[in-house]
Tab-separated table of C-alpha atoms in Angstrom:
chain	number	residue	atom	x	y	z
A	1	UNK	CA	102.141	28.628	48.995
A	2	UNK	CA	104.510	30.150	51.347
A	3	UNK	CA	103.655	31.849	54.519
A	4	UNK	CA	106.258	33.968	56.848
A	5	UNK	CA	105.789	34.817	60.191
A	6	UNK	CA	106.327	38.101	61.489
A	7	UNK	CA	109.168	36.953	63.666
A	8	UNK	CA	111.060	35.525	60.096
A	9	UNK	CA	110.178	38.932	58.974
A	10	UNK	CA	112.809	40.452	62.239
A	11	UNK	CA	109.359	42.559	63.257
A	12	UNK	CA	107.879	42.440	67.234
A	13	UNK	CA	104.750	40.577	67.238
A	14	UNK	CA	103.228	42.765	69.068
A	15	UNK	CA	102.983	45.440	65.807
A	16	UNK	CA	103.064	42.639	63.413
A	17	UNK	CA	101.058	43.237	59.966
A	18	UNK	CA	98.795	40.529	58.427
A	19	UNK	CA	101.093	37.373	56.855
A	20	UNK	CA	102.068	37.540	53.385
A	21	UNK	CA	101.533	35.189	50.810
A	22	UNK	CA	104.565	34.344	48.439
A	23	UNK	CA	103.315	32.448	44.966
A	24	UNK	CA	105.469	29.330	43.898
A	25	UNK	CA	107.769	29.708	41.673
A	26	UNK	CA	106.495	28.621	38.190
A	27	UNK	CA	108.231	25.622	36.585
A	28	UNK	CA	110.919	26.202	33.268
A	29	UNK	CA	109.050	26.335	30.041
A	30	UNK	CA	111.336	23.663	28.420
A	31	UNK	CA	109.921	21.027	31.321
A	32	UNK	CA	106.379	21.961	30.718
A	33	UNK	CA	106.803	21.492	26.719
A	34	UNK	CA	108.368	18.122	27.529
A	35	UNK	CA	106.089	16.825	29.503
A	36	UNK	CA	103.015	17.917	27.125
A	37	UNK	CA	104.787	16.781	24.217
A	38	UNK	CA	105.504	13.135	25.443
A	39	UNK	CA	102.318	12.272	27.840
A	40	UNK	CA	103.968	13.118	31.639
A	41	UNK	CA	100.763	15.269	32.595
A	42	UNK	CA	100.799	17.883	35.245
A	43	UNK	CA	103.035	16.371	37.634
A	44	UNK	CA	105.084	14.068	35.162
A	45	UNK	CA	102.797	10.922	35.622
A	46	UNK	CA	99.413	10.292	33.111
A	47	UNK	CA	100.856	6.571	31.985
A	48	UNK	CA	103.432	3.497	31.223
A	49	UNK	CA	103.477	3.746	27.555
A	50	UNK	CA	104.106	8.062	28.306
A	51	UNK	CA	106.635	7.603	30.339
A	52	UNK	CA	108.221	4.386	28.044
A	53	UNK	CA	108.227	7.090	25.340
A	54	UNK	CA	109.477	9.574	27.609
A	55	UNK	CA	112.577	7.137	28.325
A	56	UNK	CA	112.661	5.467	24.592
A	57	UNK	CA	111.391	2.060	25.787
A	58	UNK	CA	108.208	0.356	23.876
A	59	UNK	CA	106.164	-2.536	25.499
A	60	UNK	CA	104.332	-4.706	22.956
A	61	UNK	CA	101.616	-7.389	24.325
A	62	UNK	CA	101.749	-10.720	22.846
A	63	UNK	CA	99.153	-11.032	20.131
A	64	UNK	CA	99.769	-7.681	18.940
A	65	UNK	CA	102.559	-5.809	16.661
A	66	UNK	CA	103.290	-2.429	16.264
A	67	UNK	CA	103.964	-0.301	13.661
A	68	UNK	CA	107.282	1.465	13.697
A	69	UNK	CA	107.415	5.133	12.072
A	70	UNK	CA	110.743	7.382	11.714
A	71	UNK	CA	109.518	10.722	11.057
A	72	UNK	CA	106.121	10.085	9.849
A	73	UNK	CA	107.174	7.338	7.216
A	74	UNK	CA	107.084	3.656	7.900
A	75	UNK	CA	109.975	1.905	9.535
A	76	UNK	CA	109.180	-1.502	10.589
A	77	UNK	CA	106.978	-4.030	12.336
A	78	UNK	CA	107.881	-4.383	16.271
A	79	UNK	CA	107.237	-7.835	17.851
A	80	UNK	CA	106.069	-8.777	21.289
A	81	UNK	CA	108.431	-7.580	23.760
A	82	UNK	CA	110.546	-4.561	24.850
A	83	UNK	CA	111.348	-2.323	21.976
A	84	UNK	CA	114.133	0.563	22.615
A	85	UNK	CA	112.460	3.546	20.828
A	86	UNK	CA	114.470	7.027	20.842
A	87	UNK	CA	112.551	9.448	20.062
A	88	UNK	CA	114.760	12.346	19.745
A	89	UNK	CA	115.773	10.168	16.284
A	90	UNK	CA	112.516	10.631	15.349
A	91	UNK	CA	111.317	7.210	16.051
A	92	UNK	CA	107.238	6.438	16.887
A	93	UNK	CA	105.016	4.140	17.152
A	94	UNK	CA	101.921	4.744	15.056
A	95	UNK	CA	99.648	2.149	15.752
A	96	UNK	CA	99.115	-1.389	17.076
A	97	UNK	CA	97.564	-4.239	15.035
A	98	UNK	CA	95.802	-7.215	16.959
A	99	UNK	CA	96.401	-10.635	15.691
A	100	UNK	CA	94.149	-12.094	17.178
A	101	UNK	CA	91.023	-13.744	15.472
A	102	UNK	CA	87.851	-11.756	15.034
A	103	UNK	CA	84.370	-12.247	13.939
A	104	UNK	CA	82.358	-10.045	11.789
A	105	UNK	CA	78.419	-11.198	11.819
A	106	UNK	CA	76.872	-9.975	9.036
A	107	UNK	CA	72.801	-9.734	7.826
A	108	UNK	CA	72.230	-9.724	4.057
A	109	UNK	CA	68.250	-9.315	2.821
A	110	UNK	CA	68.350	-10.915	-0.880
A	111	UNK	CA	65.652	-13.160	-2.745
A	112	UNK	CA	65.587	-16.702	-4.144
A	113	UNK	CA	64.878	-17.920	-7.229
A	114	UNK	CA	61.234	-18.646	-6.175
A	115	UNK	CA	60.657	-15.168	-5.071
A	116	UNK	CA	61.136	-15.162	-1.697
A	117	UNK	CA	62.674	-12.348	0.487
A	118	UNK	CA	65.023	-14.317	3.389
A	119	UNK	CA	67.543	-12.687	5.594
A	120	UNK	CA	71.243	-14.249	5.285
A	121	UNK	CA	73.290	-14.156	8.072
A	122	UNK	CA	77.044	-15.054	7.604
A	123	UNK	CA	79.845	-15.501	10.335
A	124	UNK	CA	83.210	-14.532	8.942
A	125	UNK	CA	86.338	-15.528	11.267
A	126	UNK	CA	89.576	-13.375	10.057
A	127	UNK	CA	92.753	-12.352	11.522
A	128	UNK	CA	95.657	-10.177	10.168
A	129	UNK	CA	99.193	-11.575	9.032
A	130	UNK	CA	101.898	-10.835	10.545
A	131	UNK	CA	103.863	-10.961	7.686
A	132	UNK	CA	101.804	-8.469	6.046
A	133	UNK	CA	101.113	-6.244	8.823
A	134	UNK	CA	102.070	-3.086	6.533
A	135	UNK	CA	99.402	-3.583	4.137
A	136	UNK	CA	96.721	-4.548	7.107
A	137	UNK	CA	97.172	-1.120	8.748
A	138	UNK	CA	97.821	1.168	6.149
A	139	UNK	CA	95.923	-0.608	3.415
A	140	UNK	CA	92.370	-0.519	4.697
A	141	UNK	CA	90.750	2.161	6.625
A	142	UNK	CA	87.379	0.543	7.317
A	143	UNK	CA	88.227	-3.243	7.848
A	144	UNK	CA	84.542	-4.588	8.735
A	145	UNK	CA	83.232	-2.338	5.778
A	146	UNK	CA	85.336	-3.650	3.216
A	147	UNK	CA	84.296	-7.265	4.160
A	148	UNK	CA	80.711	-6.829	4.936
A	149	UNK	CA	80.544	-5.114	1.002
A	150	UNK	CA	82.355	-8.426	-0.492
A	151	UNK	CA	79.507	-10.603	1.301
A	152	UNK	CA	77.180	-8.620	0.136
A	153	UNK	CA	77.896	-8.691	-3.341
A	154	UNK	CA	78.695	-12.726	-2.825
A	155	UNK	CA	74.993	-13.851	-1.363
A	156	UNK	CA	72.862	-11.466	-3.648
A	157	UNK	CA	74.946	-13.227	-6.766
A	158	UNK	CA	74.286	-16.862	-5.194
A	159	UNK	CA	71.263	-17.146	-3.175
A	160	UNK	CA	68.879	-15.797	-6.247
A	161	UNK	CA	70.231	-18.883	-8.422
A	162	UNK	CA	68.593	-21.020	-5.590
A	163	UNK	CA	65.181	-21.936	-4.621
A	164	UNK	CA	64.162	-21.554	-0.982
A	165	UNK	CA	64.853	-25.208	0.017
A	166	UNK	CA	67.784	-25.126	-2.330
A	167	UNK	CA	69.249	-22.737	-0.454
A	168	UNK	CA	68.444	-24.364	2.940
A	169	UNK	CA	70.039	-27.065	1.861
A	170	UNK	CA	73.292	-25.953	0.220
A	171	UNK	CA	74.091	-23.526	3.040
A	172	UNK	CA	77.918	-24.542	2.942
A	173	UNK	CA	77.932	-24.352	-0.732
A	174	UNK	CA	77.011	-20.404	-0.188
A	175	UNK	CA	79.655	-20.187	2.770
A	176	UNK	CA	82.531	-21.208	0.766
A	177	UNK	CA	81.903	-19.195	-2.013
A	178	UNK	CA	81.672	-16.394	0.465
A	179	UNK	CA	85.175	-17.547	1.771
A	180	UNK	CA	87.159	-18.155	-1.365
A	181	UNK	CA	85.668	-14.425	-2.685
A	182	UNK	CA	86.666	-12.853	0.697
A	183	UNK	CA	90.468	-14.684	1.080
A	184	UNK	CA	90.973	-13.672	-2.808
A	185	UNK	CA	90.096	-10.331	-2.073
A	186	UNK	CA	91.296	-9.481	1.665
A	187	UNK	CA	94.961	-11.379	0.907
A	188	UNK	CA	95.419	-8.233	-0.777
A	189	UNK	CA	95.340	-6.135	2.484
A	190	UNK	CA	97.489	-8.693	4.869
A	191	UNK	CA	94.137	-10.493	5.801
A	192	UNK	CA	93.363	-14.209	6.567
A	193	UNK	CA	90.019	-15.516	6.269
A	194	UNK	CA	89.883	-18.129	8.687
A	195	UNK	CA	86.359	-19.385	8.794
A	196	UNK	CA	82.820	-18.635	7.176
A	197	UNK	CA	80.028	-19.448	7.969
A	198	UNK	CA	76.397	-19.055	7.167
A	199	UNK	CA	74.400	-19.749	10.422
A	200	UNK	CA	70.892	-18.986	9.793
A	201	UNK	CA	68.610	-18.309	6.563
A	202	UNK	CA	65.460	-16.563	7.968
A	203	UNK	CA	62.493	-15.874	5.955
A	204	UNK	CA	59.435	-13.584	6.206
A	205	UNK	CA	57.316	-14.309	9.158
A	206	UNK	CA	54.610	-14.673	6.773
A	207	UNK	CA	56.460	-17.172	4.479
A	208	UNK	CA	57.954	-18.867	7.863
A	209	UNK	CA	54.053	-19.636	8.996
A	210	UNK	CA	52.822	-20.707	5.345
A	211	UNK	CA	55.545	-23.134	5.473
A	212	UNK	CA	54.296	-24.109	8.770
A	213	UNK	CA	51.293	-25.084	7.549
A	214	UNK	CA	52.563	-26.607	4.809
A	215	UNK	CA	54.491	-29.179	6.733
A	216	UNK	CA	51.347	-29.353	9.143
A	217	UNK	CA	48.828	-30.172	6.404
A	218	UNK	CA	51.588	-32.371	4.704
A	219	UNK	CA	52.092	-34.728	8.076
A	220	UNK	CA	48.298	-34.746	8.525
A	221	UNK	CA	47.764	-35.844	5.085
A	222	UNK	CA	50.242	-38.708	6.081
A	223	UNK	CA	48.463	-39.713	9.171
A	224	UNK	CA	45.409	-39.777	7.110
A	225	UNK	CA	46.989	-42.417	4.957
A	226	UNK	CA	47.921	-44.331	7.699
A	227	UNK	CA	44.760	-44.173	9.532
A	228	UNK	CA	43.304	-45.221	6.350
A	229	UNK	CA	45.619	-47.847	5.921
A	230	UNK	CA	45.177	-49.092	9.280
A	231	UNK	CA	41.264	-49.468	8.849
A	232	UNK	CA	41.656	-51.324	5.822
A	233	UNK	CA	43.808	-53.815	7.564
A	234	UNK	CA	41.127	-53.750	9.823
A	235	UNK	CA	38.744	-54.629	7.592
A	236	UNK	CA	41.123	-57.055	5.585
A	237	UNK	CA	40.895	-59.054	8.598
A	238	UNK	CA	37.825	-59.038	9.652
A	239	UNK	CA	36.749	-60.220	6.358
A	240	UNK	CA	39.499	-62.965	6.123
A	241	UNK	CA	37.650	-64.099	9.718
A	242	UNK	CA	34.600	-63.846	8.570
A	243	UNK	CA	35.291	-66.092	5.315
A	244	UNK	CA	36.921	-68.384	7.647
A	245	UNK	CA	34.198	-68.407	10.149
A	246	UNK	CA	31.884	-68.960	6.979
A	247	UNK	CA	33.955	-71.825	5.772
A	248	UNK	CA	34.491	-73.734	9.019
A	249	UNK	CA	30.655	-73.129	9.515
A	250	UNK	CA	30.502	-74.728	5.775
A	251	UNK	CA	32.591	-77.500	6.787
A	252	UNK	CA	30.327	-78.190	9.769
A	253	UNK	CA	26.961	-78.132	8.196
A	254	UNK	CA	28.355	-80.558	5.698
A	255	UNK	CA	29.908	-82.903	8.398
A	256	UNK	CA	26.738	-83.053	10.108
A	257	UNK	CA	24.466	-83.380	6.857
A	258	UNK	CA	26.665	-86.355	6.791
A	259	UNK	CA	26.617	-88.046	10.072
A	260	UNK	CA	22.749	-87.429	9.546
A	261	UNK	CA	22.857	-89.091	6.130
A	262	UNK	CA	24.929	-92.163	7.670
A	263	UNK	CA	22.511	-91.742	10.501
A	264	UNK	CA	19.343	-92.195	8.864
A	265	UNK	CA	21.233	-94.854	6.276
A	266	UNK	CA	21.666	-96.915	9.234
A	267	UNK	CA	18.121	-96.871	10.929
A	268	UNK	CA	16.369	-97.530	7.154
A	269	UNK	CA	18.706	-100.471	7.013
A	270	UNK	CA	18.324	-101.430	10.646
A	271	UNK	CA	14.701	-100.795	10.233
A	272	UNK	CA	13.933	-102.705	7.233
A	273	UNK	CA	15.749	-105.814	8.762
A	274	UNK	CA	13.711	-105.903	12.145
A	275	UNK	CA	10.772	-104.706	10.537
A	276	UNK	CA	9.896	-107.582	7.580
A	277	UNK	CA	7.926	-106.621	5.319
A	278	UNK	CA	8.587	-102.634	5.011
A	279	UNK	CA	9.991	-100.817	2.051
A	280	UNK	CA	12.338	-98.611	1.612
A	281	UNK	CA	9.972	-95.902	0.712
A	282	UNK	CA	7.594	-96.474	3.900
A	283	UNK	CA	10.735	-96.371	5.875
A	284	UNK	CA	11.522	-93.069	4.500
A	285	UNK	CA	7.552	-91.514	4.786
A	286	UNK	CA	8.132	-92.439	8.500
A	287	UNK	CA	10.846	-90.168	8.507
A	288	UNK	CA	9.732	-87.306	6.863
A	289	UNK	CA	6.676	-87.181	9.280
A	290	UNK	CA	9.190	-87.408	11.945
A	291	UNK	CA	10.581	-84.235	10.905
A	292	UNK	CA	7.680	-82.686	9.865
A	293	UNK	CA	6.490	-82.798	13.337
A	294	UNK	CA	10.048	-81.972	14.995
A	295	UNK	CA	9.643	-78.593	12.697
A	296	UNK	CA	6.200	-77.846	13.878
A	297	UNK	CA	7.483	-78.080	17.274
A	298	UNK	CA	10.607	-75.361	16.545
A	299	UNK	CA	8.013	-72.926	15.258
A	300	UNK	CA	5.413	-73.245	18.076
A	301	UNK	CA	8.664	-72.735	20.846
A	302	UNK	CA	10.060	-70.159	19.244
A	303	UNK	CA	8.461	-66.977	20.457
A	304	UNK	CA	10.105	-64.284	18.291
A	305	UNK	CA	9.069	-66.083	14.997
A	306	UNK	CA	6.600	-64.260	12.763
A	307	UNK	CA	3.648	-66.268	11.967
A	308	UNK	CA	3.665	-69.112	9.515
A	309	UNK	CA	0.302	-70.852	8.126
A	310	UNK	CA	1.544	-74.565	7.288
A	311	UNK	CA	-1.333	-76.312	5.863
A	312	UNK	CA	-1.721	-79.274	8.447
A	313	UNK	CA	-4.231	-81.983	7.904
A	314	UNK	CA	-3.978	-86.270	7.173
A	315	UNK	CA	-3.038	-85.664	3.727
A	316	UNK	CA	-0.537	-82.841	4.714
A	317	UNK	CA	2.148	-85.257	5.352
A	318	UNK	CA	1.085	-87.203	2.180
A	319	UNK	CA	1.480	-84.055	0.310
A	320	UNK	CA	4.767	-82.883	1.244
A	321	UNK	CA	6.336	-86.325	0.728
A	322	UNK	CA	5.022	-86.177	-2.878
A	323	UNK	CA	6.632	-82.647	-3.299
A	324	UNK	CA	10.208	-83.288	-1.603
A	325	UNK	CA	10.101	-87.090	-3.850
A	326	UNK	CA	9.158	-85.025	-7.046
A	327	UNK	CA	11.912	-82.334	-6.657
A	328	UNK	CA	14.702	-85.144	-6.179
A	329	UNK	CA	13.165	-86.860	-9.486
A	330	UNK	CA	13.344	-83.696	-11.493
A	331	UNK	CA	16.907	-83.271	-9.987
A	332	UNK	CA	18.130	-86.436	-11.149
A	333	UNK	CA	16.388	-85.806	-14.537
A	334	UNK	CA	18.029	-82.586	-15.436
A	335	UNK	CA	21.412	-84.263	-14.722
């Protein structure tokens, strides 16, 4: 606002009245309609693409195309760059259209074939053409709708052929029947399905833990069968040692049966020569005493032995000779 003073006013100071305020004058109505109409704001500056309008000059960023109108009907597709854009011929722009790639993450709930509720979750990686750019903005209202309804409609008509670990295992089969549904379908409307992908197949909680415990009881039944198999080894072996041990001990008894054989060959025959006059069978009664006694002796030294009656007497020697001579008669009989 505008303020006088008294002296301006050709008035003594002295008798001077308050100053008066003058209002502004207010701007044409032609400049205010302009600068509504094309973005200037208040004071002619709100922003870059306003005032490019203002002047008829269009930045586009790379990645990105716009769409040209000339009153209200499309005109053309404006590339990255500096567009000249007058619009007193009508000329607009009426939207810009990325080109970039997105991704669209989307959560189906279906069933298998086995009855099993899972959650699907599919990536899909699209990006719009620029050669179709018309169809990609005016076509489609609700881009992320459209393609979250074909997936839909794709995984309930696949995964319900498919048993659980069916479907865990043919994951990309499911992903490119997703893709070749959505790049028939979204060609149509200028779009390029780049990618998809189905990243995780997540059951019910409760399903998730039985097949926990599944897999648990499944590996423990396995290490049972190896434990098992491990103590029969065990045993295996041991027995093979044992038959071994047995066998060598065999082999031993035998050897020294026979050195005591040759042994006692040798002192009949040494014996009998030195000794004229003695038989073979007096020779041999000699020795059985001999023995007779060394056995007597084991028994009364061992002190752990249970008690054995032996019936011990002049004619006990006489007696057990006649048994042990009669047994290897009746032997050599029967054969």
């Amino acid at each position: 606002m505008e303020l006088k003073t008294p002296k301006q006013q050709g008035r003594s100071s002295l008798a001077s009245p308050p100053p008066v305020l003058l209002a502004p004058a207010k701007p044409f109505g032609f400049f205010v309609c302009f600068s509504r109409r094309y973005g200037l704001g208040k004071f002619g500056y709100r922003s870059r693409q306003g005032m490019g309008q203002c002047l008829g000059l269009v930045q586009i960023d790379q990645s990105n195309v716009a769409i040209k109108e000339t009153f209200g009907k499309f005109s053309g597709v404006l590339e990255p760059g500096c567009h000249c854009l007058p619009w007193c011929f009508g000329q607009q722009i009426a939207g810009y259209l990325s080109l970039r790639v997105k991704q669209l993450d989307v959560r189906c709930d279906t069933k298998t074939k086995d009855n099993v509720f899972v959650t699907v979750v599919a990536s899909v990686q699209y990006r719009a053409l620029a050669d179709k750019a018309c169809d990609a903005f005016y076509k489609l209202s609700n881009t992320k709708g459209q393609i979250q309804s074909y997936v839909f409609d794709v995984i309930r008509a696949t995964v319900p052929k498919l048993n659980l670990d069916d479907a865990f295992e043919q994951k990309n089969d499911i992903a490119k029947a997703v893709e070749d549904e959505l790049e028939k379908a979204m060609s149509t409307y200028g779009y390029e399905i780049v990618q998809t992908l189905i990243i995780d197949i997540e059951p019910d909680v409760h399903v998730k833990r039985a097949m926990n415990e599944i897999n648990a009881a499944a590996r423990l039944r396995v290490a049972a069968n190896e434990k098992a198999e491990a103590e029969k080894i065990l045993q295996i072996k041991k027995a093979e040692g044992e038959a071994e041990s047995k066998y060598l001990a065999g082999v031993g008894v035998a050897r020294q049966r026979q050195a005591i054989v040759d042994g006692l060959r040798d002192s009949v025959l040494a014996f009998s020569e030195n000794v004229p006059g003695t038989s073979a069978k007096d020779i041999m009664d000699m020795v059985l005493v001999t023995q007779y006694f060394d056995t007597m002796k084991e028994i009364g030294a061992n002190s752990k032995s249970s008690s054995v009656f032996i019936p011990h007497g002049p004619g006990a020697v006489r007696d057990v000779a006649a048994q042990i001579r009669d047994g290897l008669l009746q032997a050599n009989a029967q054969q």
